Each structure stands twice: as structure tokens, then as C-alpha cells.
Short mmCIF file of C-alpha atoms in Angstrom, two decimals:
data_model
loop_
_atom_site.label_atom_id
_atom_site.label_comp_id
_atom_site.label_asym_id
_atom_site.label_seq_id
_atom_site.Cartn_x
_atom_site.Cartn_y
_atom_site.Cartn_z
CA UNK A 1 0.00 0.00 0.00
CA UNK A 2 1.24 2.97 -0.91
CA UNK A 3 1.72 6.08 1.31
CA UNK A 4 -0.69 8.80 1.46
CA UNK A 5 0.99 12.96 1.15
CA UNK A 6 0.15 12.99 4.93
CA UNK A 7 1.78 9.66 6.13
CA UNK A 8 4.52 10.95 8.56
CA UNK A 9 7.50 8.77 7.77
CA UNK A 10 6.21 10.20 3.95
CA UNK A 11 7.10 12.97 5.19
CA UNK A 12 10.02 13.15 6.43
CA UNK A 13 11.58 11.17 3.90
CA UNK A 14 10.75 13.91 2.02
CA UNK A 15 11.79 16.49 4.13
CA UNK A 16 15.88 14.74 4.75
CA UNK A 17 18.48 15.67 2.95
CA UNK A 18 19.78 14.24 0.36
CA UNK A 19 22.86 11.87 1.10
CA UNK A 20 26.19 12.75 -0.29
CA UNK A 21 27.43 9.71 -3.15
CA UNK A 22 29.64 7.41 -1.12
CA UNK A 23 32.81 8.49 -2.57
CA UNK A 24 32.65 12.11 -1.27
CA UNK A 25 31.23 11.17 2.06
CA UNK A 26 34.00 8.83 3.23
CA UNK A 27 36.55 11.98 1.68
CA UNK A 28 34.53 14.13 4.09
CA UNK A 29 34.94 11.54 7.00
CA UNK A 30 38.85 10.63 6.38
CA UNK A 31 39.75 14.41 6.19
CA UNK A 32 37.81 15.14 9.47
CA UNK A 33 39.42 11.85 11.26
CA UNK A 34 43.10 13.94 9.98
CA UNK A 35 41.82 17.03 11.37
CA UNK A 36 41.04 15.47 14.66
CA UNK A 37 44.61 13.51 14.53
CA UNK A 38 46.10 16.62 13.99
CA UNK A 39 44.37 17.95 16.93
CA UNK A 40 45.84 15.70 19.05
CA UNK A 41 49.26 16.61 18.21
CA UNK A 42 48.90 20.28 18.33
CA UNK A 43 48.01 19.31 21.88
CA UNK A 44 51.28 17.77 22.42
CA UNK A 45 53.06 20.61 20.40
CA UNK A 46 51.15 23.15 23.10
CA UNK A 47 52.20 21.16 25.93
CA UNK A 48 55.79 20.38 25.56
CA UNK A 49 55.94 24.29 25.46
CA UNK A 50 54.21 25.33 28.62
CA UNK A 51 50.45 24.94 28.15
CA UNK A 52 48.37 23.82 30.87
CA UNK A 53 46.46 21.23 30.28
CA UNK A 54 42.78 22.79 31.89
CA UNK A 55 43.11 25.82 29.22
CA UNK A 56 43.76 23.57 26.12
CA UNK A 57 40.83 21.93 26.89
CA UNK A 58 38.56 25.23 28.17
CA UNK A 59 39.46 26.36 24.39
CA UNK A 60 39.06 23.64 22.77
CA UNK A 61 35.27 23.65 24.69
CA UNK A 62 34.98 26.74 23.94
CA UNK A 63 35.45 27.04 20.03
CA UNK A 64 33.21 23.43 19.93
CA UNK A 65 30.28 25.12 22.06
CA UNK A 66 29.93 28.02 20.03
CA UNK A 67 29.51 26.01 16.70
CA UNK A 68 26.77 24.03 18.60
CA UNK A 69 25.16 27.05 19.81
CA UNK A 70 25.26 28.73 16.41
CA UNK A 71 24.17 25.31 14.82
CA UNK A 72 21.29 24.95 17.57
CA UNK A 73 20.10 28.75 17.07
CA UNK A 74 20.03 28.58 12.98
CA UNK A 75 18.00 24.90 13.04
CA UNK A 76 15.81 26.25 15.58
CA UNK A 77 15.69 23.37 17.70
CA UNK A 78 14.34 23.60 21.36
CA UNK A 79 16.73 23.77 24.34
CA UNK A 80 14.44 22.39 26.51
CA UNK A 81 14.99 19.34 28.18
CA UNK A 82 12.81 17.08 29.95
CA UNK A 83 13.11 17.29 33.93
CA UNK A 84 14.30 13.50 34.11
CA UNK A 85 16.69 13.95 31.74
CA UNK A 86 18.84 16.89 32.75
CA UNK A 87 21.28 14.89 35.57
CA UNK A 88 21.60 12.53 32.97
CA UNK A 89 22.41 14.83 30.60
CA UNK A 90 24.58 16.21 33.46
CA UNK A 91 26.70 12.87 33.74
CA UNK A 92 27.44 12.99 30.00
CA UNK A 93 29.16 16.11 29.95
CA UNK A 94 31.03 15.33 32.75
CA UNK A 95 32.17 11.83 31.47
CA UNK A 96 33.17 13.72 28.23
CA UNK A 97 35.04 16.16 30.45
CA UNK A 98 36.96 13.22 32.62
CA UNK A 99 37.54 11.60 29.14
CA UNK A 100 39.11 14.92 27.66
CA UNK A 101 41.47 15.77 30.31
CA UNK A 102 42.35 11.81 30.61
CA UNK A 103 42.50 11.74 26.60
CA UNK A 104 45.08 15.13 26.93
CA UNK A 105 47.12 14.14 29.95
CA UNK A 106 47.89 10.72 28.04
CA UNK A 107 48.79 12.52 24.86
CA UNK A 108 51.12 14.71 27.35
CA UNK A 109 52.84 12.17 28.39
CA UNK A 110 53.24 9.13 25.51
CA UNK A 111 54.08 9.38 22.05
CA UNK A 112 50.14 10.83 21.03
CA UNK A 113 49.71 7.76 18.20
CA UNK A 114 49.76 4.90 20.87
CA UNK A 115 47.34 7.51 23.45
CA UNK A 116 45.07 7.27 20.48
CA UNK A 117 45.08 3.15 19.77
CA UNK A 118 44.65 2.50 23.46
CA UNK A 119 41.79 5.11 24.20
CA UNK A 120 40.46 3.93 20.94
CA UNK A 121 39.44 0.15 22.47
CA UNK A 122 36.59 2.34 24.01
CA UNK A 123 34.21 -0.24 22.00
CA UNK A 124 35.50 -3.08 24.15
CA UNK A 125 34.69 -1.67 27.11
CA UNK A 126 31.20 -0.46 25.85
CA UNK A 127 30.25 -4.03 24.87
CA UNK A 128 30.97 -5.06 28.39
CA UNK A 129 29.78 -1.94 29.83
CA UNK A 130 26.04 -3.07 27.78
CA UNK A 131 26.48 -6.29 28.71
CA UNK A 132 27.19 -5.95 32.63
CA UNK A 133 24.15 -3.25 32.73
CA UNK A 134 21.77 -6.09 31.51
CA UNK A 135 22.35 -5.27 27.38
CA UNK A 136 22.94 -8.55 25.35
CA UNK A 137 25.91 -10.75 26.30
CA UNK A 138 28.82 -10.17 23.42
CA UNK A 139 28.55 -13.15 20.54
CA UNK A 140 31.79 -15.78 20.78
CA UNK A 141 32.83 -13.54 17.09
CA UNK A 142 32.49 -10.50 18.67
CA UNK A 143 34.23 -11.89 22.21
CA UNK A 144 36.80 -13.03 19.35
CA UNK A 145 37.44 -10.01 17.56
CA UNK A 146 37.49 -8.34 21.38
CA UNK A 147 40.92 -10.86 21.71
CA UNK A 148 42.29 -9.76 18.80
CA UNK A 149 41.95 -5.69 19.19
CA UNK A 150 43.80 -6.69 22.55
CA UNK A 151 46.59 -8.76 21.40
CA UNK A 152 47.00 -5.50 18.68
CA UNK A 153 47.32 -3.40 21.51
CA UNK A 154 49.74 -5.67 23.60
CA UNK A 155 52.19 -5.50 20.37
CA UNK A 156 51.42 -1.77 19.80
CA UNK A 157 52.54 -0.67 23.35
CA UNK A 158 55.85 -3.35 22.89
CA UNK A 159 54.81 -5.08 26.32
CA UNK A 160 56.38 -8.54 25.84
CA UNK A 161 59.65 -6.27 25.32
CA UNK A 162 58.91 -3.86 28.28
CA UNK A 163 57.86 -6.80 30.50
CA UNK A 164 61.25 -8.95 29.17
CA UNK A 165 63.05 -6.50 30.15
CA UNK A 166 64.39 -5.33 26.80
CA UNK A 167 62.95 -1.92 26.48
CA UNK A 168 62.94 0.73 29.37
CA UNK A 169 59.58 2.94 29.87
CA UNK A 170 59.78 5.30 32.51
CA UNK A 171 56.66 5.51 35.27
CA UNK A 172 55.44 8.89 33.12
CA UNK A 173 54.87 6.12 30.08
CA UNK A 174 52.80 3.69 32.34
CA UNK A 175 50.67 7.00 33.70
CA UNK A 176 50.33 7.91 30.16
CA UNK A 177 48.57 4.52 28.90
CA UNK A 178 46.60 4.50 32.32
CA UNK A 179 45.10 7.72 31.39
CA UNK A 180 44.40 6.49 28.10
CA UNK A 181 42.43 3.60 29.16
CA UNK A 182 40.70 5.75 31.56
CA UNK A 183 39.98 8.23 28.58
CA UNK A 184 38.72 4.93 26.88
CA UNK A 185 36.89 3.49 29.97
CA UNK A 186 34.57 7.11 30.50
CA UNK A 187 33.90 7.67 26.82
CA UNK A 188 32.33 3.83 27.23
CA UNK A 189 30.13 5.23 30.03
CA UNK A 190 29.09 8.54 27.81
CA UNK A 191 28.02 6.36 24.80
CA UNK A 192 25.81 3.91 26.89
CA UNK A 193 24.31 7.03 28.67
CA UNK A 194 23.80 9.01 25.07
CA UNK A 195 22.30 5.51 23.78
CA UNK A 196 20.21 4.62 26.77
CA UNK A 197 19.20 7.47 28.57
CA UNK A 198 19.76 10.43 26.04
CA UNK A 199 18.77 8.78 22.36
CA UNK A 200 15.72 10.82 22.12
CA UNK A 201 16.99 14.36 22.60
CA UNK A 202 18.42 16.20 19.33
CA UNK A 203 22.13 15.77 18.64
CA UNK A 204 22.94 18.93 18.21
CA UNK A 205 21.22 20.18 21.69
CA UNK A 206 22.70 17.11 23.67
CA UNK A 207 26.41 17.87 22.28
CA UNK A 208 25.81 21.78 23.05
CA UNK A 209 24.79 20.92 26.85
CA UNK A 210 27.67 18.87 26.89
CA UNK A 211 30.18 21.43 25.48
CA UNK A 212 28.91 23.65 28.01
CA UNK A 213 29.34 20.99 30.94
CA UNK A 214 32.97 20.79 29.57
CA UNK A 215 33.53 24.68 29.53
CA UNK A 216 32.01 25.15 32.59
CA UNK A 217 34.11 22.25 34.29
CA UNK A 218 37.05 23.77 33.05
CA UNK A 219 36.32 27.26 34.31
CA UNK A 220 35.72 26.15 38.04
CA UNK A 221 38.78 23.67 37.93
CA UNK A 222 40.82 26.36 36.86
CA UNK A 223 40.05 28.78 39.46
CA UNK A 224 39.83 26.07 42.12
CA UNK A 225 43.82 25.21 40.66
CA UNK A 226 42.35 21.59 41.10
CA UNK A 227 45.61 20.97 38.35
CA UNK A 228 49.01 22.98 39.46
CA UNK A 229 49.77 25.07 36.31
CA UNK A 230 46.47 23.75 34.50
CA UNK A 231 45.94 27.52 33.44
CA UNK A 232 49.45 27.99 32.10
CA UNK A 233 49.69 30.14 28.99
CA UNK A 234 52.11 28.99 26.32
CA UNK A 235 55.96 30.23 26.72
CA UNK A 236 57.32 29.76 23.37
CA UNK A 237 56.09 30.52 19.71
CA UNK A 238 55.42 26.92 19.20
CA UNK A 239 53.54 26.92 21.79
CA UNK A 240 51.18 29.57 20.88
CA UNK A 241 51.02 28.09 17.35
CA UNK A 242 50.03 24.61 18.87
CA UNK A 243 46.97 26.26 20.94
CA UNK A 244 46.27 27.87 17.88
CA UNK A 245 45.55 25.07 15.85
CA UNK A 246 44.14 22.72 18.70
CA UNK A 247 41.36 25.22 18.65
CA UNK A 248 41.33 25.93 14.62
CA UNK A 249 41.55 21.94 13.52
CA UNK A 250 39.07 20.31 16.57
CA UNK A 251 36.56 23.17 15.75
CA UNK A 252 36.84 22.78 12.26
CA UNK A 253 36.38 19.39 12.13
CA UNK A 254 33.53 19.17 14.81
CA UNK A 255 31.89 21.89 12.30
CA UNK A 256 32.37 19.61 9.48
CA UNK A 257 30.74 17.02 11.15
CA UNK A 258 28.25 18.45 13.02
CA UNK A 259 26.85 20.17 9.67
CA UNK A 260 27.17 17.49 7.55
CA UNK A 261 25.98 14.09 9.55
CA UNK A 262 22.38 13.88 8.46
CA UNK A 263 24.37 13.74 4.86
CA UNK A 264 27.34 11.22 5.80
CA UNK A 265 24.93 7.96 6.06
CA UNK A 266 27.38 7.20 9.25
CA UNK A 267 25.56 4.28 9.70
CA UNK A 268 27.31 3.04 6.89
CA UNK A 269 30.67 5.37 6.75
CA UNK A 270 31.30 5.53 10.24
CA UNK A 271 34.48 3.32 10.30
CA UNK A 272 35.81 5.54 7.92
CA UNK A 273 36.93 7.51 11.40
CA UNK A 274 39.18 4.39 12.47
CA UNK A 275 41.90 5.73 10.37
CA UNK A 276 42.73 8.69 13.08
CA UNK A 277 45.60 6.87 14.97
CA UNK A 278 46.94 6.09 11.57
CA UNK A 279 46.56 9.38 10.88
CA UNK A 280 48.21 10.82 14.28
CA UNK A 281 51.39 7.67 13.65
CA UNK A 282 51.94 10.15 10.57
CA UNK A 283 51.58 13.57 11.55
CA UNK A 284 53.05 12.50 15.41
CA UNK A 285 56.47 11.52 12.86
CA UNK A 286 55.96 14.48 10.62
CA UNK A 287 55.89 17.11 13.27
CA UNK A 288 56.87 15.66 16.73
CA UNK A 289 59.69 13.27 15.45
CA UNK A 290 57.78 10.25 17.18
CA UNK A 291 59.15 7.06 15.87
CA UNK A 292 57.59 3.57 17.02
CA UNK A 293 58.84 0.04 16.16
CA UNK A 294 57.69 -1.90 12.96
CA UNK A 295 56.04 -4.59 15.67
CA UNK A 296 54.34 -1.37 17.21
CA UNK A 297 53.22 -0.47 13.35
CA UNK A 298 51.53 -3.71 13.22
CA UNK A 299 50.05 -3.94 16.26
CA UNK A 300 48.53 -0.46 15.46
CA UNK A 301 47.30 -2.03 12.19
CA UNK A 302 45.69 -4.97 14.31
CA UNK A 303 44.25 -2.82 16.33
CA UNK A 304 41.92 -0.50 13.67
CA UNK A 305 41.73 -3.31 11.56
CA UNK A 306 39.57 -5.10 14.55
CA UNK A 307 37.53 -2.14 15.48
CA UNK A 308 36.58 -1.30 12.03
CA UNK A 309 35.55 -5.10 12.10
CA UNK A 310 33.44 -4.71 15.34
CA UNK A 311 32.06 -1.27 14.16
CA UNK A 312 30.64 -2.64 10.68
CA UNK A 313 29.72 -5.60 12.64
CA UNK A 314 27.65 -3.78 14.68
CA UNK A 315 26.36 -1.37 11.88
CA UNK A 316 25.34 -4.48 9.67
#
């Protein structure tokens, strides 16, 4: 039976925008997973040259909330959120704030492509996460592909030569990877909340009230010094260039995104995003001089070639 000019999902299928060909989507997707690599190492550019780690990310919150709010106040959509809703919304921004100052602090302190592969197992926890909070129990493929994102990781961070006794990590290297899995381990916590407890508020308004969680968080932290130094300015040129484009290339790419995802069939293109550690293992060489180990290199392959697995999995 055919659909009458008043049938709602009619409607909007009328009303959504038309979908980029796949070609130029995953272009779109792949350049904004470089921009966001390159974020990453601006951050570690900033920071090697004085810059505390509570103002990169207050700018970096800053430049993202005032896309959303200018995206939220051209689309019209309503700020308003439901009563019940508004602590949980309140959790999410400050799991994405934990998960940014984890995510930073790691970057600070290891070379930035492994902070990315090991905050970037964030789907293993999640599955778990679903799982433990009475979701569906993870199929013996998917518990399989979990093994093999993990034995990636174990070769990307070099532990059976750190562990043998062949290769020398000081206890700034272990605090860096700890931060990174507790980057990975909150940004678990923020999905299941967006998926179960936030799915039905607009994506635009949920990511603004978020932002502004972020910003806000910063703000207090920074006058409570809850960090030493956390609202250090830059003391070099480089550094000043590497705050600079923190702020230019995350809010670029988050405008990208953020204007473009009803276009991007990301149900579909998502894994295109995957390639960002691959992306940060080149730009981290370009500009930082950060080498890793051809066993490293292939764990690192393992390791996006097994979420990109799981995500499509899931997608499918």
C-alpha cells in the first residue's frame, strides 16, 4: 500500500536531505578523522611548550560550544529538556570532560599515536559496559574479535619487550597509557548514557549541553587550581602556534561534522573515522619526530583493523 501525502514517515523522507554519493562522504569523514589527529598533536606541540592542560581543553570547549550554539540557534531546535533527563544529561558532559582531560594528559605524556590506539578500544569496554548493565551478552565472534583488538594493543605498546626486560619505559609512560584507558573506559560510560538514557533528545542540543558541561568544568577547575599550572599560557612561539591550531583543527572538524551528519549515512561510513591513529602515527612523525617500532606499526594495524571489524559488525 502505498503512502498517502500525509503519512509521517512520507514525510520526512521527504523532508531529509539528500545523502552525499559514497565516494565524497568517506573523503569528508577521512579528512575530518586527519583534522582530529592533527588535533591531538597540536596538543602535544602546546604542551611540551608550557600549556596547561585545563586551558587547552577550556578552548578547545569553547570554540566546539559556540559552533553548537550557532548550529542549535540557525536549526531552531528547542533547548528544553525534559526534567528526568537533565542529571543525565549532566553525567554525559562530565564523562566527556573526565575523558578529555584523561585523553590530553595521556597525549602529554606518551608518544600521542599509541594515546590514540589505546583510548580507541573504548568499543570493548562499551560491549561489556552493555552487557554488565543487563544489554545482550557479546557473541563468541564479537568476544573473538574483542581478543584480537587486545593482542593489537599488547604488540602496539611493545609489552612482551617492556615486561622482558628489553625496552625501558619510565613511570610517566605507564601513567600515560593508564590515562588512556581511563579516557577509553569514560567515553564507554558517555556512549551507553547518550544511547540509553539520552537517544531521544536532538544531537545537536545534547552535544551543546555537553560542550557547556565541559567549559564550565574547566572554568571552576581552573580557578579552584584543582591541576598545578592547568591555566598555564604557552611560553614559546610553538607553543602559541600549537593552541592555535588545537582550537582551529578540533573546531573545524567538529563543524564539518556536526553540519554534515544527516548527509554522511554514518551508519554506513562511520568506520571511515578508524583511520585517526593512523593518521596521528603520521603527523606524530611528521611534526613531533615520534618514531615507534615496525612490531608497534603492526600492532597499530591490528588494532583499527579489529575495530573497524566490530564497528561494521555492529552497523550491519
Amino acid at each position: 500500500m502505498s503512502s498517502s501525502p500525509t503519512d509521517p514517515t512520507a514525510v520526512r523522507a521527504l523532508n531529509a536531505p539528500q545523502l552525499f554519493p559514497r565516494h565524497i562522504a568517506v573523503a569528508i569523514l577521512a579528512a575530518v578523522a586527519c583534522f582530529f589527529a592533527a588535533n591531538h598533536v597540536a596538543a602535544r606541540l602546546t604542551f611540551e611548550n608550557g600549556t596547561g592542560l585545563l586551558l587547552a581543553v577550556l578552548c578547545r570547549s569553547a570554540v566546539a560550544l559556540s559552533i553548537l550554539v550557532a548550529i542549535v540557534y540557525f536549526k531552531r531546535h528547542s533547548i528544553r529538556l525534559p526534567r528526568g533527563l537533565v542529571r543525565w544529561q549532566l553525567v554525559l558532559g562530565l564523562m566527556i570532560t573526565i575523558q578529555s582531560l584523561c585523553l590530553y594528559s595521556a597525549v602529554a605524556r606518551v608518544p600521542v599515536a599509541l594515546a590514540l590506539l589505546t583510548a580507541n578500544t573504548f568499543p570493548i569496554i562499551l560491549a561489556l559496559l552493555t552487557w554488565g548493565l543487563g544489554g545482550p551478552r557479546p557473541t563468541l565472534r564479537a568476544a573473538g574479535l574483542m581478543l584480537f583488538i587486545l593482542s593489537g594493543l599488547v604488540l602496539a605498546l611493545d609489552l612482551p619487550g617492556i615486561l622482558g626486560g628489553g625496552e625501558e619505559v619510565t613511570s610517566s609512560w605507564w601513567l600515560g597509557i593508564g590515562f588512556a584507558l581511563m579516557a577509553a573506559t569514560v567515553l564507554s560510560v558517555a556512549f551507553w548514557v547518550t544511547d540509553h538514557k539520552l537517544a531521544g533528545i536532538s544531537g545537536p542540543v545534547r552535544s551543546m549541553f555537553t560542550m557547556l558541561v565541559v567549559f564550565v568544568s574547566m572554568i571552576i577547575a581552573g580557578i579552584g587550581d584543582v591541576v598545578p599550572g592547568g591555566m598555564g599560557l604557552p611560553n614559546a612561539t610553538p607553543g602559541w602556534m600549537g593552541l592555535m591550531a588545537l582550537m582551529l583543527l578540533y573546531g573545524g572538524a567538529f563543524a564539518v561534522l556536526f553540519i554534515n551528519v544527516p548527509r554522511l549515512d554514518m551508519a554506513r561510513n562511520a568506520p571511515v573515522m578508524n583511520m585517526e591513529p593512523i593518521a596521528t602515527l603520521l603527523f606524530g612523525w611528521v611534526i613531533l619526530g615520534q618514531m615507534i617500532s615496525p612490531i608497534q606499526m603492526l600492532g597499530g594495524l591490528v588494532v583499527v583493523s579489529g575495530i573497524v571489524i566490530l564497528t561494521l559488525r555492529k552497523g550491519a
